[in-house]
DNA sequence: CCAGACGTTGTT
DNA sequence: GTCTGG
DNA sequence: CCAGACGTTGTT
DNA sequence: GTCTGG
């Protein structure tokens, strides 16, 4: 699944990479993005708009949105049918920019955080859905969720599932496909090619959602060797 | 008909 | 154990 | 996702 | 809002 991620790239790099023509926010480097936080997403509203929404989708039908447990992931296999996602899948798809995500690998009963990236740390986007609701003051609050797919062979040893990473050529299809042609959008939800993916262990500092510093993406300290090679 | 759920992950 | 907060 | 709280009463 | 369970 995907419960933490990073955007180390700059605002300018995001704008250029995703051909954003209207930016409602100025994004900043993030080393440990956690659920419920505001995240930058790219939405198509007659042009590509970069805006900030809360990570954790709250369905529009929720009568007590404040008590609803936000849905941070949506399974690709079922999102076309699930009442919580179906409508957003048809009409409210978005790109969620990222350049890495964290998974916790269980090794001998211990959980080791691992950062997974594309080669060269390239900027990419998760396939996302968003939903709107009104807060008590009548303000529209927008929330989003990250779609998950089965892990590819590279990631399988770490975790059974992974976020849906869009191939660059699929981004426009994901954003612009009409509600009556969702098979086209569904076709974008594939596991990413193994040979494009890299990963490394990081410090357990990343465990705490309060920590959002460069140390979160630093490779974990190498074990001390008594007899260096 | 009305009431109540509507989600994912990981772990057991 | 389970829920809330980040 | 993980970390951290999880309660009441009365007094300040 | 829409589906499922009773």
PDB file of C-alpha atoms (C1' of nucleotides) in Angstrom:
ATOM      1  CA  UNK A   1       0.000   0.000   0.000  1.00  0.00           C
ATOM      2  CA  UNK A   2       1.119   3.508   0.381  1.00  0.00           C
ATOM      3  CA  UNK A   3       0.951   5.374   3.663  1.00  0.00           C
ATOM      4  CA  UNK A   4       3.837   7.849   3.371  1.00  0.00           C
ATOM      5  CA  UNK A   5       5.633   9.526   0.482  1.00  0.00           C
ATOM      6  CA  UNK A   6       7.957  12.323  -0.592  1.00  0.00           C
ATOM      7  CA  UNK A   7       8.146  15.273  -2.967  1.00  0.00           C
ATOM      8  CA  UNK A   8      11.688  16.529  -2.879  1.00  0.00           C
ATOM      9  CA  UNK A   9      11.439  18.276  -6.236  1.00  0.00           C
ATOM     10  CA  UNK A  10      10.812  22.023  -6.342  1.00  0.00           C
ATOM     11  CA  UNK A  11       7.613  23.849  -7.201  1.00  0.00           C
ATOM     12  CA  UNK A  12       9.103  24.884 -10.560  1.00  0.00           C
ATOM     13  CA  UNK A  13       9.993  21.298 -11.396  1.00  0.00           C
ATOM     14  CA  UNK A  14       6.442  20.162 -10.615  1.00  0.00           C
ATOM     15  CA  UNK A  15       4.916  22.853 -12.790  1.00  0.00           C
ATOM     16  CA  UNK A  16       7.168  21.964 -15.705  1.00  0.00           C
ATOM     17  CA  UNK A  17       6.927  18.181 -15.381  1.00  0.00           C
ATOM     18  CA  UNK A  18       3.110  18.127 -15.188  1.00  0.00           C
ATOM     19  CA  UNK A  19       2.523  21.054 -17.578  1.00  0.00           C
ATOM     20  CA  UNK A  20       0.515  22.936 -14.960  1.00  0.00           C
ATOM     21  CA  UNK A  21      -0.953  26.173 -16.303  1.00  0.00           C
ATOM     22  CA  UNK A  22      -2.621  27.364 -13.123  1.00  0.00           C
ATOM     23  CA  UNK A  23      -0.994  26.964  -9.709  1.00  0.00           C
ATOM     24  CA  UNK A  24      -3.163  27.731  -6.671  1.00  0.00           C
ATOM     25  CA  UNK A  25      -0.362  26.841  -4.282  1.00  0.00           C
ATOM     26  CA  UNK A  26       3.403  27.043  -4.039  1.00  0.00           C
ATOM     27  CA  UNK A  27       4.624  23.529  -3.288  1.00  0.00           C
ATOM     28  CA  UNK A  28       7.627  22.970  -1.040  1.00  0.00           C
ATOM     29  CA  UNK A  29       9.960  20.039  -0.507  1.00  0.00           C
ATOM     30  CA  UNK A  30       8.430  17.313   1.643  1.00  0.00           C
ATOM     31  CA  UNK A  31      10.375  14.390   3.076  1.00  0.00           C
ATOM     32  CA  UNK A  32       7.622  12.575   4.965  1.00  0.00           C
ATOM     33  CA  UNK A  33       4.071  13.206   3.807  1.00  0.00           C
ATOM     34  CA  UNK A  34       1.518  11.465   6.034  1.00  0.00           C
ATOM     35  CA  UNK A  35      -2.218  10.773   5.744  1.00  0.00           C
ATOM     36  CA  UNK A  36      -4.580  13.654   6.659  1.00  0.00           C
ATOM     37  CA  UNK A  37      -2.000  16.219   5.609  1.00  0.00           C
ATOM     38  CA  UNK A  38      -2.497  18.646   2.716  1.00  0.00           C
ATOM     39  CA  UNK A  39      -0.847  17.424  -0.460  1.00  0.00           C
ATOM     40  CA  UNK A  40      -0.388  18.979  -3.892  1.00  0.00           C
ATOM     41  CA  UNK A  41      -2.422  17.366  -6.680  1.00  0.00           C
ATOM     42  CA  UNK A  42      -2.952  18.090 -10.370  1.00  0.00           C
ATOM     43  CA  UNK A  43      -6.582  18.295 -11.453  1.00  0.00           C
ATOM     44  CA  UNK A  44      -8.018  18.962 -14.888  1.00  0.00           C
ATOM     45  CA  UNK A  45     -10.575  21.767 -14.902  1.00  0.00           C
ATOM     46  CA  UNK A  46     -10.352  22.984 -18.516  1.00  0.00           C
ATOM     47  CA  UNK A  47      -6.654  23.346 -17.765  1.00  0.00           C
ATOM     48  CA  UNK A  48      -4.126  21.629 -15.521  1.00  0.00           C
ATOM     49  CA  UNK A  49      -4.468  23.074 -12.039  1.00  0.00           C
ATOM     50  CA  UNK A  50      -2.095  22.469  -9.134  1.00  0.00           C
ATOM     51  CA  UNK A  51      -3.891  22.696  -5.827  1.00  0.00           C
ATOM     52  CA  UNK A  52      -3.756  21.395  -2.284  1.00  0.00           C
ATOM     53  CA  UNK A  53      -6.159  18.767  -0.899  1.00  0.00           C
ATOM     54  CA  UNK A  54      -6.292  16.571   2.200  1.00  0.00           C
ATOM     55  CA  UNK A  55      -4.930  13.074   1.819  1.00  0.00           C
ATOM     56  CA  UNK A  56      -7.710  10.690   2.902  1.00  0.00           C
ATOM     57  CA  UNK A  57     -10.886  10.593   0.836  1.00  0.00           C
ATOM     58  CA  UNK A  58     -14.161  11.305   2.598  1.00  0.00           C
ATOM     59  CA  UNK A  59     -17.158  10.238   0.494  1.00  0.00           C
ATOM     60  CA  UNK A  60     -19.653  12.964  -0.293  1.00  0.00           C
ATOM     61  CA  UNK A  61     -22.478  10.943   1.269  1.00  0.00           C
ATOM     62  CA  UNK A  62     -20.849  10.941   4.688  1.00  0.00           C
ATOM     63  CA  UNK A  63     -23.288  12.499   7.152  1.00  0.00           C
ATOM     64  CA  UNK A  64     -20.629  13.037   9.789  1.00  0.00           C
ATOM     65  CA  UNK A  65     -17.511  13.744   7.734  1.00  0.00           C
ATOM     66  CA  UNK A  66     -15.519  14.700  10.811  1.00  0.00           C
ATOM     67  CA  UNK A  67     -15.982  11.225  12.231  1.00  0.00           C
ATOM     68  CA  UNK A  68     -15.435   9.338   9.009  1.00  0.00           C
ATOM     69  CA  UNK A  69     -12.130   7.505   8.814  1.00  0.00           C
ATOM     70  CA  UNK A  70     -10.400   8.931   5.743  1.00  0.00           C
ATOM     71  CA  UNK A  71      -9.717   6.430   2.981  1.00  0.00           C
ATOM     72  CA  UNK A  72      -6.056   6.882   2.091  1.00  0.00           C
ATOM     73  CA  UNK A  73      -5.954   4.080  -0.495  1.00  0.00           C
ATOM     74  CA  UNK A  74      -8.372   2.555  -3.002  1.00  0.00           C
ATOM     75  CA  UNK A  75      -7.841  -0.878  -4.528  1.00  0.00           C
ATOM     76  CA  UNK A  76      -7.640  -0.680  -8.314  1.00  0.00           C
ATOM     77  CA  UNK A  77      -9.396  -4.046  -8.650  1.00  0.00           C
ATOM     78  CA  UNK A  78     -12.624  -2.831  -7.038  1.00  0.00           C
ATOM     79  CA  UNK A  79     -12.805   0.947  -7.308  1.00  0.00           C
ATOM     80  CA  UNK A  80     -15.233   0.887 -10.227  1.00  0.00           C
ATOM     81  CA  UNK A  81     -17.844  -0.806  -8.005  1.00  0.00           C
ATOM     82  CA  UNK A  82     -17.215   0.482  -4.481  1.00  0.00           C
ATOM     83  CA  UNK A  83     -19.764   3.097  -3.408  1.00  0.00           C
ATOM     84  CA  UNK A  84     -16.977   5.177  -1.874  1.00  0.00           C
ATOM     85  CA  UNK A  85     -14.952   5.480  -5.070  1.00  0.00           C
ATOM     86  CA  UNK A  86     -17.121   4.697  -8.065  1.00  0.00           C
ATOM     87  CA  UNK A  87     -18.306   8.196  -8.739  1.00  0.00           C
ATOM     88  CA  UNK A  88     -14.866   9.741  -8.180  1.00  0.00           C
ATOM     89  CA  UNK A  89     -13.379   7.130 -10.517  1.00  0.00           C
ATOM     90  CA  UNK A  90     -15.746   8.224 -13.260  1.00  0.00           C
ATOM     91  CA  UNK A  91     -15.476  11.950 -12.781  1.00  0.00           C
ATOM     92  CA  UNK A  92     -12.782  13.030 -10.361  1.00  0.00           C
ATOM     93  CA  UNK A  93      -9.387  11.565 -11.175  1.00  0.00           C
ATOM     94  CA  UNK A  94      -6.175  13.408 -10.376  1.00  0.00           C
ATOM     95  CA  UNK A  95      -2.409  13.144 -10.516  1.00  0.00           C
ATOM     96  CA  UNK A  96      -0.655  13.049  -7.161  1.00  0.00           C
ATOM     97  CA  UNK A  97       2.951  14.125  -7.729  1.00  0.00           C
ATOM     98  CA  UNK A  98       5.695  12.233  -5.874  1.00  0.00           C
ATOM     99  CA  UNK A  99       9.313  11.201  -6.180  1.00  0.00           C
ATOM    100  CA  UNK A 100       9.365   8.378  -3.650  1.00  0.00           C
ATOM    101  CA  UNK A 101       7.198   6.459  -1.205  1.00  0.00           C
ATOM    102  CA  UNK A 102       7.822   4.503   1.970  1.00  0.00           C
ATOM    103  CA  UNK A 103       6.932   0.931   2.804  1.00  0.00           C
ATOM    104  CA  UNK A 104       7.718  -0.880   6.059  1.00  0.00           C
ATOM    105  CA  UNK A 105       9.307  -4.238   5.403  1.00  0.00           C
ATOM    106  CA  UNK A 106       8.854  -6.814   8.159  1.00  0.00           C
ATOM    107  CA  UNK A 107      12.182  -8.569   8.696  1.00  0.00           C
ATOM    108  CA  UNK A 108      12.571 -10.988  11.609  1.00  0.00           C
ATOM    109  CA  UNK A 109       9.659  -9.372  13.379  1.00  0.00           C
ATOM    110  CA  UNK A 110      11.056  -5.870  12.933  1.00  0.00           C
ATOM    111  CA  UNK A 111       9.672  -3.223  10.656  1.00  0.00           C
ATOM    112  CA  UNK A 112      12.288  -1.538   8.514  1.00  0.00           C
ATOM    113  CA  UNK A 113      11.287   1.578   6.600  1.00  0.00           C
ATOM    114  CA  UNK A 114      12.298   1.513   2.924  1.00  0.00           C
ATOM    115  CA  UNK A 115      12.151   4.363   0.426  1.00  0.00           C
ATOM    116  CA  UNK A 116      11.150   3.347  -3.082  1.00  0.00           C
ATOM    117  CA  UNK A 117      11.927   5.619  -6.034  1.00  0.00           C
ATOM    118  CA  UNK A 118      12.270   5.572  -9.797  1.00  0.00           C
ATOM    119  CA  UNK A 119      15.759   5.466 -11.253  1.00  0.00           C
ATOM    120  CA  UNK A 120      17.496   8.834 -10.931  1.00  0.00           C
ATOM    121  CA  UNK A 121      14.848   9.858  -8.395  1.00  0.00           C
ATOM    122  CA  UNK A 122      12.614  10.973 -11.263  1.00  0.00           C
ATOM    123  CA  UNK A 123       9.409  12.859 -10.519  1.00  0.00           C
ATOM    124  CA  UNK A 124       6.267  10.806 -11.230  1.00  0.00           C
ATOM    125  CA  UNK A 125       2.613  10.723 -10.235  1.00  0.00           C
ATOM    126  CA  UNK A 126       0.327   8.353  -8.387  1.00  0.00           C
ATOM    127  CA  UNK A 127      -3.101   7.723  -9.869  1.00  0.00           C
ATOM    128  CA  UNK A 128      -5.491   9.477  -7.512  1.00  0.00           C
ATOM    129  CA  UNK A 129      -9.186  10.213  -6.974  1.00  0.00           C
ATOM    130  CA  UNK A 130     -10.696  13.189  -5.220  1.00  0.00           C
ATOM    131  CA  UNK A 131     -13.998  14.083  -3.630  1.00  0.00           C
ATOM    132  CA  UNK A 132     -15.587  17.283  -2.346  1.00  0.00           C
ATOM    133  CA  UNK A 133     -17.645  17.940   0.732  1.00  0.00           C
ATOM    134  CA  UNK A 134     -18.871  20.974   2.637  1.00  0.00           C
ATOM    135  CA  UNK A 135     -17.517  21.745   6.063  1.00  0.00           C
ATOM    136  CA  UNK A 136     -19.837  23.136   8.782  1.00  0.00           C
ATOM    137  CA  UNK A 137     -19.045  26.675   7.638  1.00  0.00           C
ATOM    138  CA  UNK A 138     -20.140  25.814   4.095  1.00  0.00           C
ATOM    139  CA  UNK A 139     -16.587  25.756   2.722  1.00  0.00           C
ATOM    140  CA  UNK A 140     -15.786  23.105   0.149  1.00  0.00           C
ATOM    141  CA  UNK A 141     -13.142  20.682   1.389  1.00  0.00           C
ATOM    142  CA  UNK A 142     -11.440  18.493  -1.162  1.00  0.00           C
ATOM    143  CA  UNK A 143      -9.937  15.130  -0.189  1.00  0.00           C
ATOM    144  CA  UNK A 144      -8.000  12.554  -2.195  1.00  0.00           C
ATOM    145  CA  UNK A 145      -6.941   8.910  -2.184  1.00  0.00           C
ATOM    146  CA  UNK A 146      -4.054   6.990  -3.757  1.00  0.00           C
ATOM    147  CA  UNK A 147      -4.921   3.918  -5.826  1.00  0.00           C
ATOM    148  CA  UNK A 148      -3.057   0.674  -5.107  1.00  0.00           C
ATOM    149  CA  UNK A 149      -2.201  -2.284  -7.355  1.00  0.00           C
ATOM    150  CA  UNK A 150      -0.452  -5.626  -6.684  1.00  0.00           C
ATOM    151  CA  UNK A 151       3.273  -5.166  -6.079  1.00  0.00           C
ATOM    152  CA  UNK A 152       5.554  -5.825  -9.050  1.00  0.00           C
ATOM    153  CA  UNK A 153       8.374  -8.383  -8.703  1.00  0.00           C
ATOM    154  CA  UNK A 154      10.866  -5.817  -7.490  1.00  0.00           C
ATOM    155  CA  UNK A 155       8.658  -4.613  -4.655  1.00  0.00           C
ATOM    156  CA  UNK A 156       6.983  -7.922  -3.765  1.00  0.00           C
ATOM    157  CA  UNK A 157       9.732  -8.933  -1.280  1.00  0.00           C
ATOM    158  CA  UNK A 158       9.048  -5.701   0.624  1.00  0.00           C
ATOM    159  CA  UNK A 159       5.285  -5.464   0.402  1.00  0.00           C
ATOM    160  CA  UNK A 160       2.323  -7.143  -1.275  1.00  0.00           C
ATOM    161  CA  UNK A 161       0.882  -4.006  -2.787  1.00  0.00           C
ATOM    162  CA  UNK A 162       2.158  -0.738  -4.187  1.00  0.00           C
ATOM    163  CA  UNK A 163       0.694   2.583  -5.272  1.00  0.00           C
ATOM    164  CA  UNK A 164      -0.416   2.878  -8.896  1.00  0.00           C
ATOM    165  CA  UNK A 165       2.329   4.877 -10.603  1.00  0.00           C
ATOM    166  CA  UNK A 166       1.210   6.359 -13.909  1.00  0.00           C
ATOM    167  CA  UNK A 167       3.391   6.033 -16.969  1.00  0.00           C
ATOM    168  CA  UNK A 168       3.971   9.570 -18.278  1.00  0.00           C
ATOM    169  CA  UNK A 169       2.085   8.799 -21.498  1.00  0.00           C
ATOM    170  CA  UNK A 170      -0.950   7.714 -19.442  1.00  0.00           C
ATOM    171  CA  UNK A 171      -1.210  10.892 -17.375  1.00  0.00           C
ATOM    172  CA  UNK A 172      -3.293  12.779 -19.919  1.00  0.00           C
ATOM    173  CA  UNK A 173      -5.589   9.763 -20.381  1.00  0.00           C
ATOM    174  CA  UNK A 174      -6.019   9.466 -16.622  1.00  0.00           C
ATOM    175  CA  UNK A 175      -6.916  13.146 -16.295  1.00  0.00           C
ATOM    176  CA  UNK A 176      -9.053  13.660 -19.376  1.00  0.00           C
ATOM    177  CA  UNK A 177     -10.956  10.414 -20.043  1.00  0.00           C
ATOM    178  CA  UNK A 178     -14.704  11.004 -20.079  1.00  0.00           C
ATOM    179  CA  UNK A 179     -17.018   9.382 -17.499  1.00  0.00           C
ATOM    180  CA  UNK A 180     -18.481   7.012 -20.107  1.00  0.00           C
ATOM    181  CA  UNK A 181     -15.066   5.669 -21.136  1.00  0.00           C
ATOM    182  CA  UNK A 182     -13.634   4.555 -17.831  1.00  0.00           C
ATOM    183  CA  UNK A 183     -12.113   1.403 -19.352  1.00  0.00           C
ATOM    184  CA  UNK A 184      -9.507   3.739 -20.817  1.00  0.00           C
ATOM    185  CA  UNK A 185      -8.736   5.139 -17.378  1.00  0.00           C
ATOM    186  CA  UNK A 186      -8.731   1.651 -15.896  1.00  0.00           C
ATOM    187  CA  UNK A 187      -6.083   0.669 -18.438  1.00  0.00           C
ATOM    188  CA  UNK A 188      -3.684   3.161 -16.835  1.00  0.00           C
ATOM    189  CA  UNK A 189      -3.632   1.214 -13.564  1.00  0.00           C
ATOM    190  CA  UNK A 190      -0.805  -1.206 -14.177  1.00  0.00           C
ATOM    191  CA  UNK A 191       2.102  -2.122 -11.964  1.00  0.00           C
ATOM    192  CA  UNK A 192       5.183  -0.166 -12.935  1.00  0.00           C
ATOM    193  CA  UNK A 193       8.103  -1.834 -14.831  1.00  0.00           C
ATOM    194  CA  UNK A 194      10.498  -3.487 -12.365  1.00  0.00           C
ATOM    195  CA  UNK A 195      13.648  -2.240 -14.041  1.00  0.00           C
ATOM    196  CA  UNK A 196      12.632   1.379 -13.442  1.00  0.00           C
ATOM    197  CA  UNK A 197      12.375   0.985  -9.685  1.00  0.00           C
ATOM    198  CA  UNK A 198      14.971   1.309  -6.935  1.00  0.00           C
ATOM    199  CA  UNK A 199      14.824   1.255  -3.168  1.00  0.00           C
ATOM    200  CA  UNK A 200      16.937   1.599  -0.051  1.00  0.00           C
ATOM    201  CA  UNK A 201      16.496   1.355   3.702  1.00  0.00           C
ATOM    202  CA  UNK A 202      16.078   4.588   5.622  1.00  0.00           C
ATOM    203  CA  UNK A 203      16.188   5.684   9.245  1.00  0.00           C
ATOM    204  CA  UNK A 204      13.250   4.922  11.540  1.00  0.00           C
ATOM    205  CA  UNK A 205      13.012   8.685  12.041  1.00  0.00           C
ATOM    206  CA  UNK A 206      10.481   8.498   9.228  1.00  0.00           C
ATOM    207  CA  UNK A 207       8.157   6.485  11.490  1.00  0.00           C
ATOM    208  CA  UNK A 208       6.983   9.648  13.190  1.00  0.00           C
ATOM    209  CA  UNK A 209       4.698  11.741  11.023  1.00  0.00           C
ATOM    210  CA  UNK A 210       5.969  14.771  12.946  1.00  0.00           C
ATOM    211  CA  UNK A 211       9.411  14.426  11.392  1.00  0.00           C
ATOM    212  CA  UNK A 212       9.666  15.969   7.929  1.00  0.00           C
ATOM    213  CA  UNK A 213      13.379  16.545   7.381  1.00  0.00           C
ATOM    214  CA  UNK A 214      15.972  15.511   4.837  1.00  0.00           C
ATOM    215  CA  UNK A 215      17.114  12.744   7.210  1.00  0.00           C
ATOM    216  CA  UNK A 216      13.923  10.849   6.265  1.00  0.00           C
ATOM    217  CA  UNK A 217      15.312  10.136   2.805  1.00  0.00           C
ATOM    218  CA  UNK A 218      18.945   9.502   3.794  1.00  0.00           C
ATOM    219  CA  UNK A 219      20.094   5.886   3.356  1.00  0.00           C
ATOM    220  CA  UNK A 220      20.148   4.110   6.732  1.00  0.00           C
ATOM    221  CA  UNK A 221      23.532   4.103   8.425  1.00  0.00           C
ATOM    222  CA  UNK A 222      25.597   1.181   7.211  1.00  0.00           C
ATOM    223  CA  UNK A 223      26.327  -1.510   9.767  1.00  0.00           C
ATOM    224  CA  UNK A 224      29.710  -1.125  11.375  1.00  0.00           C
ATOM    225  CA  UNK A 225      32.148  -3.753  10.179  1.00  0.00           C
ATOM    226  CA  UNK A 226      34.808  -5.001  12.545  1.00  0.00           C
ATOM    227  CA  UNK A 227      36.929  -5.975   9.588  1.00  0.00           C
ATOM    228  CA  UNK A 228      36.377  -3.582   6.694  1.00  0.00           C
ATOM    229  CA  UNK A 229      36.933  -5.103   3.269  1.00  0.00           C
TER     230      UNK A 229
ATOM    231  C1'  DC B   1     -40.393  -1.492   3.296  1.00  0.00           C
ATOM    232  C1'  DC B   2     -36.518   0.765   6.559  1.00  0.00           C
ATOM    233  C1'  DA B   3     -31.809   0.483   8.711  1.00  0.00           C
ATOM    234  C1'  DG B   4     -27.246   0.430   8.208  1.00  0.00           C
ATOM    235  C1'  DA B   5     -23.151   0.174   5.749  1.00  0.00           C
ATOM    236  C1'  DC B   6     -20.216   2.207   2.551  1.00  0.00           C
ATOM    237  C1'  DG B   7     -12.538   1.184   3.187  1.00  0.00           C
ATOM    238  C1'  DT B   8      -7.603  -0.662   3.225  1.00  0.00           C
ATOM    239  C1'  DT B   9      -3.810  -2.909   5.285  1.00  0.00           C
ATOM    240  C1'  DG B  10      -1.821  -6.361   8.039  1.00  0.00           C
ATOM    241  C1'  DT B  11      -2.197  -9.836  11.290  1.00  0.00           C
ATOM    242  C1'  DT B  12      -4.390 -13.883  13.402  1.00  0.00           C
TER     243       DT B  12
ATOM    244  C1'  DG C   1      -6.865  -3.639  22.166  1.00  0.00           C
ATOM    245  C1'  DT C   2      -8.426   0.274  19.540  1.00  0.00           C
ATOM    246  C1'  DC C   3      -8.978   4.911  18.219  1.00  0.00           C
ATOM    247  C1'  DT C   4      -7.046   9.514  17.013  1.00  0.00           C
ATOM    248  C1'  DG C   5      -3.629  12.592  15.177  1.00  0.00           C
ATOM    249  C1'  DG C   6      -0.018  13.654  12.022  1.00  0.00           C
TER     250       DG C   6
ATOM    251  C1'  DC D   1       1.563   4.376   7.289  1.00  0.00           C
ATOM    252  C1'  DC D   2       3.249   4.784  12.602  1.00  0.00           C
ATOM    253  C1'  DA D   3       2.952   7.054  17.268  1.00  0.00           C
ATOM    254  C1'  DG D   4       0.574   8.034  21.060  1.00  0.00           C
ATOM    255  C1'  DA D   5      -3.336   8.274  23.793  1.00  0.00           C
ATOM    256  C1'  DC D   6      -6.703   5.896  26.188  1.00  0.00           C
ATOM    257  C1'  DG D   7     -10.184   9.099  32.387  1.00  0.00           C
ATOM    258  C1'  DT D   8     -12.614  11.688  36.055  1.00  0.00           C
ATOM    259  C1'  DT D   9     -13.083  15.019  39.598  1.00  0.00           C
ATOM    260  C1'  DG D  10     -12.044  19.144  41.630  1.00  0.00           C
ATOM    261  C1'  DT D  11      -9.160  22.995  41.985  1.00  0.00           C
ATOM    262  C1'  DT D  12      -6.202  26.645  39.872  1.00  0.00           C
TER     263       DT D  12
ATOM    264  C1'  DG E   1     -26.181   8.533  -3.058  1.00  0.00           C
ATOM    265  C1'  DT E   2     -26.840   3.527  -3.429  1.00  0.00           C
ATOM    266  C1'  DC E   3     -26.565  -1.179  -2.127  1.00  0.00           C
ATOM    267  C1'  DT E   4     -27.275  -5.000   1.258  1.00  0.00           C
ATOM    268  C1'  DG E   5     -29.515  -7.292   5.028  1.00  0.00           C
ATOM    269  C1'  DG E   6     -33.454  -8.176   7.653  1.00  0.00           C
TER     270       DG E   6
END
